[in-house]
Short mmCIF file of N, CA and C in Angstrom, two decimals:
data_model
loop_
_atom_site.label_atom_id
_atom_site.label_comp_id
_atom_site.label_asym_id
_atom_site.label_seq_id
_atom_site.Cartn_x
_atom_site.Cartn_y
_atom_site.Cartn_z
N MET L 1 91.81 141.50 96.72
CA MET L 1 92.56 142.43 97.51
C MET L 1 94.04 142.12 97.33
N THR L 2 94.80 143.11 96.96
CA THR L 2 96.23 142.92 96.76
C THR L 2 96.95 143.16 98.08
N GLU L 3 97.71 142.16 98.50
CA GLU L 3 98.50 142.30 99.72
C GLU L 3 99.97 142.29 99.34
N TYR L 4 100.71 143.19 99.99
CA TYR L 4 102.12 143.33 99.68
C TYR L 4 102.84 143.85 100.93
N LYS L 5 103.80 143.09 101.41
CA LYS L 5 104.62 143.44 102.57
C LYS L 5 103.77 143.82 103.79
N GLY L 6 102.67 143.11 103.99
CA GLY L 6 101.84 143.35 105.16
C GLY L 6 100.83 144.46 105.01
N TYR L 7 100.74 145.06 103.84
CA TYR L 7 99.79 146.13 103.58
C TYR L 7 98.81 145.68 102.49
N THR L 8 97.63 146.26 102.53
CA THR L 8 96.61 145.95 101.54
C THR L 8 96.46 147.16 100.61
N PHE L 9 96.31 146.87 99.32
CA PHE L 9 96.12 147.92 98.32
C PHE L 9 94.81 147.66 97.59
N GLU L 10 93.95 148.69 97.57
CA GLU L 10 92.68 148.62 96.87
C GLU L 10 92.55 149.86 96.00
N TYR L 11 91.60 149.81 95.06
CA TYR L 11 91.51 150.86 94.06
C TYR L 11 90.05 151.20 93.77
N HIS L 12 89.74 152.48 93.78
CA HIS L 12 88.43 152.96 93.37
C HIS L 12 88.24 152.52 91.91
N HIS L 13 87.02 152.11 91.55
CA HIS L 13 86.81 151.60 90.19
C HIS L 13 87.15 152.65 89.13
N LYS L 14 86.97 153.92 89.43
CA LYS L 14 87.34 154.97 88.46
C LYS L 14 88.85 155.12 88.36
N PHE L 15 89.56 154.83 89.45
CA PHE L 15 91.02 154.89 89.43
C PHE L 15 91.57 153.90 88.41
N LYS L 16 91.02 152.70 88.42
CA LYS L 16 91.50 151.67 87.48
C LYS L 16 91.35 152.14 86.03
N LYS L 17 90.20 152.75 85.72
CA LYS L 17 89.96 153.25 84.36
C LYS L 17 90.92 154.39 84.03
N GLU L 18 91.09 155.30 84.98
CA GLU L 18 92.00 156.43 84.76
C GLU L 18 93.44 155.96 84.61
N PHE L 19 93.81 154.95 85.37
CA PHE L 19 95.15 154.38 85.31
C PHE L 19 95.45 153.89 83.89
N GLN L 20 94.53 153.09 83.35
CA GLN L 20 94.72 152.56 82.00
C GLN L 20 94.74 153.69 80.97
N LYS L 21 93.81 154.60 81.08
CA LYS L 21 93.68 155.69 80.12
C LYS L 21 94.89 156.64 80.17
N THR L 22 95.28 157.03 81.38
CA THR L 22 96.39 157.97 81.54
C THR L 22 97.69 157.41 81.02
N PHE L 23 97.99 156.18 81.39
CA PHE L 23 99.29 155.65 81.01
C PHE L 23 99.32 155.09 79.59
N THR L 24 98.17 154.85 79.01
CA THR L 24 98.14 154.50 77.59
C THR L 24 98.38 155.77 76.78
N ARG L 25 97.71 156.84 77.17
CA ARG L 25 97.84 158.11 76.46
C ARG L 25 99.27 158.66 76.55
N HIS L 26 99.89 158.55 77.71
CA HIS L 26 101.23 159.10 77.90
C HIS L 26 102.32 158.08 77.62
N GLN L 27 101.95 156.91 77.15
CA GLN L 27 102.87 155.86 76.75
C GLN L 27 103.95 155.59 77.80
N CYS L 28 103.51 155.09 78.93
CA CYS L 28 104.42 154.76 80.01
C CYS L 28 104.52 153.25 80.15
N PRO L 29 105.45 152.61 79.43
CA PRO L 29 105.54 151.15 79.44
C PRO L 29 106.06 150.57 80.76
N THR L 30 106.59 151.41 81.62
CA THR L 30 107.18 150.92 82.87
C THR L 30 106.23 151.04 84.06
N ILE L 31 104.95 151.22 83.81
CA ILE L 31 104.01 151.56 84.87
C ILE L 31 103.96 150.53 85.99
N LYS L 32 104.05 149.25 85.69
CA LYS L 32 104.00 148.25 86.75
C LYS L 32 105.18 148.40 87.71
N SER L 33 106.36 148.53 87.17
CA SER L 33 107.54 148.68 88.04
C SER L 33 107.53 150.05 88.74
N ASP L 34 106.99 151.08 88.08
CA ASP L 34 106.89 152.40 88.70
C ASP L 34 105.95 152.36 89.91
N PHE L 35 104.82 151.67 89.78
CA PHE L 35 103.89 151.57 90.89
C PHE L 35 104.44 150.69 92.00
N LYS L 36 105.18 149.65 91.66
CA LYS L 36 105.81 148.82 92.69
C LYS L 36 106.78 149.67 93.51
N LEU L 37 107.53 150.51 92.84
CA LEU L 37 108.46 151.40 93.52
C LEU L 37 107.70 152.39 94.41
N LEU L 38 106.57 152.90 93.94
CA LEU L 38 105.74 153.80 94.74
C LEU L 38 105.28 153.09 96.02
N TYR L 39 104.79 151.87 95.89
CA TYR L 39 104.36 151.11 97.06
C TYR L 39 105.52 150.94 98.04
N ASP L 40 106.69 150.59 97.52
CA ASP L 40 107.86 150.40 98.38
C ASP L 40 108.23 151.69 99.12
N ILE L 41 108.17 152.82 98.42
CA ILE L 41 108.51 154.11 99.04
C ILE L 41 107.51 154.46 100.14
N LEU L 42 106.22 154.28 99.87
CA LEU L 42 105.20 154.58 100.88
C LEU L 42 105.38 153.70 102.11
N ILE L 43 105.60 152.43 101.90
CA ILE L 43 105.78 151.50 103.02
C ILE L 43 107.05 151.84 103.79
N GLN L 44 108.12 152.16 103.08
CA GLN L 44 109.38 152.50 103.74
C GLN L 44 109.21 153.71 104.66
N HIS L 45 108.50 154.73 104.20
CA HIS L 45 108.29 155.92 105.04
C HIS L 45 107.47 155.59 106.28
N LEU L 46 106.49 154.72 106.12
CA LEU L 46 105.70 154.31 107.28
C LEU L 46 106.54 153.54 108.29
N LEU L 47 107.39 152.66 107.80
CA LEU L 47 108.21 151.86 108.69
C LEU L 47 109.28 152.70 109.40
N GLU L 48 109.83 153.69 108.70
CA GLU L 48 110.90 154.50 109.28
C GLU L 48 110.38 155.57 110.24
N SER L 49 109.31 156.26 109.84
CA SER L 49 108.87 157.40 110.66
C SER L 49 107.41 157.32 111.08
N ASN L 50 106.72 156.25 110.70
CA ASN L 50 105.31 156.04 111.06
C ASN L 50 104.40 157.14 110.51
N LYS L 51 104.86 157.82 109.45
CA LYS L 51 104.04 158.85 108.79
C LYS L 51 104.60 159.07 107.39
N PHE L 52 103.85 159.83 106.60
CA PHE L 52 104.31 160.17 105.27
C PHE L 52 104.97 161.54 105.33
N GLU L 53 106.18 161.62 104.86
CA GLU L 53 106.90 162.89 104.83
C GLU L 53 106.29 163.81 103.78
N SER L 54 106.37 165.11 104.00
CA SER L 54 105.74 166.07 103.10
C SER L 54 106.36 166.08 101.71
N HIS L 55 107.61 165.65 101.59
CA HIS L 55 108.21 165.61 100.26
C HIS L 55 107.74 164.37 99.46
N VAL L 56 107.09 163.44 100.14
CA VAL L 56 106.54 162.26 99.46
C VAL L 56 105.09 162.51 99.04
N CYS L 57 104.28 162.96 100.00
CA CYS L 57 102.88 163.25 99.70
C CYS L 57 102.35 164.27 100.69
N MET L 58 101.30 164.95 100.29
CA MET L 58 100.72 165.99 101.13
C MET L 58 99.29 165.60 101.50
N ARG L 59 98.90 165.94 102.71
CA ARG L 59 97.55 165.64 103.17
C ARG L 59 96.56 166.56 102.48
N ILE L 60 95.41 166.01 102.12
CA ILE L 60 94.35 166.78 101.47
C ILE L 60 93.43 167.32 102.55
N ALA L 61 93.26 168.63 102.56
CA ALA L 61 92.39 169.29 103.53
C ALA L 61 91.03 169.58 102.90
N GLY L 62 90.08 169.94 103.73
CA GLY L 62 88.77 170.37 103.24
C GLY L 62 87.80 169.25 102.95
N LEU L 63 88.03 168.08 103.52
CA LEU L 63 87.09 166.97 103.33
C LEU L 63 86.00 167.06 104.39
N GLU L 64 84.92 166.34 104.16
CA GLU L 64 83.80 166.35 105.10
C GLU L 64 84.21 165.69 106.42
N ASN L 65 83.48 166.01 107.48
CA ASN L 65 83.78 165.48 108.82
C ASN L 65 83.66 163.97 108.92
N TYR L 66 82.82 163.37 108.09
CA TYR L 66 82.61 161.93 108.17
C TYR L 66 83.70 161.12 107.49
N VAL L 67 84.64 161.77 106.83
CA VAL L 67 85.79 161.07 106.25
C VAL L 67 86.72 160.76 107.42
N ASN L 68 86.80 159.48 107.79
CA ASN L 68 87.49 159.11 109.02
C ASN L 68 88.91 158.58 108.86
N VAL L 69 89.46 158.66 107.65
CA VAL L 69 90.87 158.32 107.44
C VAL L 69 91.50 159.44 106.61
N PRO L 70 92.78 159.68 106.79
CA PRO L 70 93.41 160.78 106.05
C PRO L 70 93.57 160.47 104.56
N ALA L 71 93.44 161.54 103.78
CA ALA L 71 93.63 161.45 102.33
C ALA L 71 94.90 162.22 101.97
N PHE L 72 95.62 161.71 100.98
CA PHE L 72 96.88 162.31 100.57
C PHE L 72 96.93 162.45 99.05
N ILE L 73 97.80 163.36 98.61
CA ILE L 73 98.08 163.49 97.17
C ILE L 73 99.59 163.38 96.96
N ILE L 74 99.94 162.61 95.96
CA ILE L 74 101.34 162.46 95.56
C ILE L 74 101.53 163.35 94.34
N LYS L 75 102.44 164.30 94.44
CA LYS L 75 102.69 165.22 93.33
C LYS L 75 103.99 164.92 92.60
N LYS L 76 104.79 164.05 93.18
CA LYS L 76 106.07 163.71 92.55
C LYS L 76 106.10 162.21 92.31
N PHE L 77 105.59 161.82 91.16
CA PHE L 77 105.55 160.41 90.78
C PHE L 77 106.50 160.19 89.62
N ARG L 78 107.42 159.29 89.81
CA ARG L 78 108.40 159.00 88.75
C ARG L 78 107.85 157.95 87.81
N CYS L 79 107.76 158.31 86.54
CA CYS L 79 107.41 157.37 85.49
C CYS L 79 108.65 157.22 84.62
N GLU L 80 109.39 156.16 84.88
CA GLU L 80 110.69 155.98 84.23
C GLU L 80 110.58 155.97 82.70
N GLY L 81 109.46 155.49 82.19
CA GLY L 81 109.30 155.35 80.75
C GLY L 81 109.19 156.66 79.98
N ILE L 82 108.95 157.78 80.68
CA ILE L 82 108.84 159.05 79.95
C ILE L 82 109.97 160.02 80.27
N ASN L 83 110.97 159.57 81.02
CA ASN L 83 112.23 160.30 81.24
C ASN L 83 112.07 161.73 81.73
N LYS L 84 111.20 161.97 82.69
CA LYS L 84 111.09 163.30 83.29
C LYS L 84 111.35 163.25 84.79
N GLY L 85 111.78 162.11 85.27
CA GLY L 85 112.02 161.96 86.71
C GLY L 85 110.73 162.11 87.48
N VAL L 86 110.82 162.74 88.66
CA VAL L 86 109.62 162.92 89.49
C VAL L 86 108.74 164.06 88.99
N ASN L 87 109.17 164.74 87.95
CA ASN L 87 108.39 165.83 87.38
C ASN L 87 107.53 165.37 86.21
N SER L 88 106.98 164.18 86.32
CA SER L 88 106.17 163.63 85.24
C SER L 88 104.83 164.34 85.09
N GLY L 89 104.39 165.03 86.15
CA GLY L 89 103.12 165.75 86.11
C GLY L 89 101.93 164.93 86.58
N PHE L 90 102.15 163.67 86.92
CA PHE L 90 101.06 162.83 87.39
C PHE L 90 100.75 163.15 88.84
N ARG L 91 99.47 163.09 89.16
CA ARG L 91 98.99 163.29 90.53
C ARG L 91 98.20 162.05 90.93
N ILE L 92 98.44 161.56 92.13
CA ILE L 92 97.77 160.36 92.61
C ILE L 92 97.21 160.67 94.00
N THR L 93 95.91 160.43 94.18
CA THR L 93 95.31 160.61 95.50
C THR L 93 94.98 159.24 96.09
N PHE L 94 95.17 159.15 97.40
CA PHE L 94 94.89 157.89 98.09
C PHE L 94 94.50 158.15 99.53
N LEU L 95 93.86 157.17 100.12
CA LEU L 95 93.52 157.18 101.53
C LEU L 95 94.41 156.14 102.21
N PHE L 96 94.72 156.38 103.47
CA PHE L 96 95.47 155.38 104.21
C PHE L 96 94.79 155.13 105.54
N ASP L 97 94.35 153.90 105.75
CA ASP L 97 93.75 153.47 107.00
C ASP L 97 94.83 152.79 107.82
N LYS L 98 95.33 153.49 108.82
CA LYS L 98 96.45 153.00 109.63
C LYS L 98 96.08 151.74 110.41
N GLU L 99 94.86 151.70 110.94
CA GLU L 99 94.44 150.56 111.75
C GLU L 99 94.41 149.26 110.95
N GLU L 100 94.00 149.36 109.69
CA GLU L 100 93.90 148.18 108.84
C GLU L 100 95.10 148.02 107.91
N SER L 101 96.06 148.94 107.98
CA SER L 101 97.23 148.94 107.09
C SER L 101 96.78 148.83 105.63
N LYS L 102 95.83 149.71 105.27
CA LYS L 102 95.23 149.63 103.94
C LYS L 102 95.34 150.95 103.19
N PHE L 103 95.78 150.86 101.95
CA PHE L 103 95.80 151.98 101.02
C PHE L 103 94.61 151.82 100.08
N ILE L 104 93.91 152.92 99.83
CA ILE L 104 92.86 152.93 98.82
C ILE L 104 93.20 154.05 97.85
N PHE L 105 93.57 153.67 96.63
CA PHE L 105 93.89 154.67 95.62
C PHE L 105 92.59 155.15 94.98
N VAL L 106 92.42 156.47 94.94
CA VAL L 106 91.14 157.07 94.58
C VAL L 106 91.17 157.71 93.20
N GLU L 107 92.25 158.40 92.87
CA GLU L 107 92.26 159.16 91.62
C GLU L 107 93.68 159.30 91.10
N ILE L 108 93.78 159.32 89.78
CA ILE L 108 95.06 159.61 89.12
C ILE L 108 94.76 160.53 87.95
N PHE L 109 95.56 161.57 87.81
CA PHE L 109 95.35 162.51 86.72
C PHE L 109 96.66 163.21 86.40
N HIS L 110 96.68 163.92 85.30
CA HIS L 110 97.85 164.70 84.90
C HIS L 110 97.57 166.16 85.20
N LYS L 111 98.56 166.87 85.71
CA LYS L 111 98.37 168.25 86.13
C LYS L 111 97.97 169.18 84.99
N ASN L 112 98.29 168.82 83.76
CA ASN L 112 97.88 169.65 82.63
C ASN L 112 96.40 169.50 82.30
N LYS L 113 95.79 168.41 82.72
CA LYS L 113 94.37 168.15 82.45
C LYS L 113 93.47 168.61 83.59
N LYS L 114 94.03 168.64 84.80
CA LYS L 114 93.24 168.93 85.98
C LYS L 114 94.17 169.50 87.05
N LYS L 115 93.70 170.46 87.81
CA LYS L 115 94.57 171.13 88.78
C LYS L 115 94.49 170.56 90.19
N ILE L 116 93.28 170.18 90.63
CA ILE L 116 93.11 169.74 92.01
C ILE L 116 92.39 168.40 92.07
N PRO L 117 92.58 167.65 93.16
CA PRO L 117 91.91 166.34 93.28
C PRO L 117 90.40 166.51 93.49
N ASP L 118 89.68 165.46 93.16
CA ASP L 118 88.23 165.43 93.31
C ASP L 118 87.87 165.05 94.75
N LYS L 119 87.62 166.05 95.57
CA LYS L 119 87.29 165.80 96.97
C LYS L 119 85.94 165.12 97.11
N ASN L 120 85.04 165.37 96.17
CA ASN L 120 83.73 164.71 96.21
C ASN L 120 83.88 163.19 96.08
N ARG L 121 84.80 162.75 95.26
CA ARG L 121 85.02 161.31 95.10
C ARG L 121 85.48 160.69 96.42
N ILE L 122 86.34 161.39 97.13
CA ILE L 122 86.80 160.91 98.43
C ILE L 122 85.65 160.89 99.42
N ASN L 123 84.89 161.99 99.47
CA ASN L 123 83.75 162.08 100.39
C ASN L 123 82.73 160.98 100.13
N GLU L 124 82.47 160.69 98.85
CA GLU L 124 81.47 159.67 98.47
C GLU L 124 81.84 158.28 98.99
N LEU L 125 83.12 158.01 99.13
CA LEU L 125 83.54 156.69 99.63
C LEU L 125 82.97 156.41 101.02
N PHE L 126 82.69 157.46 101.76
CA PHE L 126 82.23 157.29 103.14
C PHE L 126 80.71 157.45 103.27
N VAL L 127 80.04 157.74 102.17
CA VAL L 127 78.59 157.91 102.20
C VAL L 127 77.89 156.80 101.45
N LYS L 128 78.41 156.47 100.28
CA LYS L 128 77.77 155.49 99.40
C LYS L 128 78.59 154.20 99.38
N GLU L 129 77.93 153.15 98.91
CA GLU L 129 78.64 151.90 98.63
C GLU L 129 79.31 152.07 97.27
N ILE L 130 80.58 152.38 97.26
CA ILE L 130 81.34 152.59 96.03
C ILE L 130 82.13 151.33 95.74
N GLU L 131 82.18 150.96 94.48
CA GLU L 131 82.93 149.76 94.09
C GLU L 131 84.42 150.00 94.27
N ILE L 132 85.03 149.13 95.05
CA ILE L 132 86.47 149.15 95.26
C ILE L 132 87.03 147.87 94.64
N SER L 133 88.04 148.02 93.81
CA SER L 133 88.62 146.88 93.10
C SER L 133 89.78 146.29 93.88
N ASP L 134 89.94 144.99 93.73
CA ASP L 134 91.00 144.28 94.42
C ASP L 134 92.37 144.47 93.79
N GLU L 135 92.43 144.38 92.47
CA GLU L 135 93.71 144.48 91.79
C GLU L 135 93.67 145.60 90.75
N LEU L 136 94.79 146.26 90.59
CA LEU L 136 94.90 147.34 89.64
C LEU L 136 95.02 146.80 88.21
N TYR L 137 95.76 145.73 88.07
CA TYR L 137 95.90 145.06 86.78
C TYR L 137 95.96 143.56 87.05
N GLU L 138 95.76 142.80 86.02
CA GLU L 138 95.68 141.35 86.17
C GLU L 138 96.97 140.78 86.79
N HIS L 139 96.82 139.96 87.80
CA HIS L 139 97.93 139.29 88.50
C HIS L 139 98.87 140.27 89.21
N GLU L 140 98.33 141.37 89.69
CA GLU L 140 99.15 142.39 90.35
C GLU L 140 99.87 141.83 91.58
N GLU L 141 99.17 141.13 92.43
CA GLU L 141 99.78 140.62 93.66
C GLU L 141 100.94 139.67 93.35
N ALA L 142 100.75 138.79 92.37
CA ALA L 142 101.82 137.87 91.99
C ALA L 142 103.03 138.64 91.47
N TYR L 143 102.78 139.69 90.69
CA TYR L 143 103.87 140.50 90.16
C TYR L 143 104.64 141.19 91.30
N LEU L 144 103.91 141.81 92.21
CA LEU L 144 104.55 142.52 93.31
C LEU L 144 105.38 141.59 94.18
N ASN L 145 104.86 140.44 94.47
CA ASN L 145 105.54 139.52 95.37
C ASN L 145 106.60 138.67 94.70
N SER L 146 106.75 138.78 93.40
CA SER L 146 107.77 138.00 92.70
C SER L 146 109.17 138.57 92.90
N TYR L 147 109.28 139.79 93.44
CA TYR L 147 110.58 140.43 93.62
C TYR L 147 110.95 140.56 95.08
N LYS L 148 110.49 139.68 95.95
CA LYS L 148 110.79 139.79 97.38
C LYS L 148 112.25 139.57 97.67
#
């Protein structure tokens, strides 16, 4: 389990595969620092306003009733290595459990390959025992905490 600034970050096992595949294909060498910045931005919004602003991420509607934590999609993700700013086209879905201060990243995709997030994947997290990974890449927690 990756802990950073009092929050826990976990990853759906398919997210880890998509992460490697997406950023290898799009040649984003800055992905570790880009994701660290994403974590910092999400945490900053929680600390300042106790919620995620709509310009940062949008809540995903239409999930089953048994999904007991909110799901969000990030549509403006900056990948510095491809020089398109926040218009990189990447989409990231995640859940946030406020009580446990835990983020669970569920899906990452490019808008040209797919238009909407996989709501079934989110729903399945609450029905089945789905493998959740502790770290996104090797030594992630050490990397994140090295810049305190």
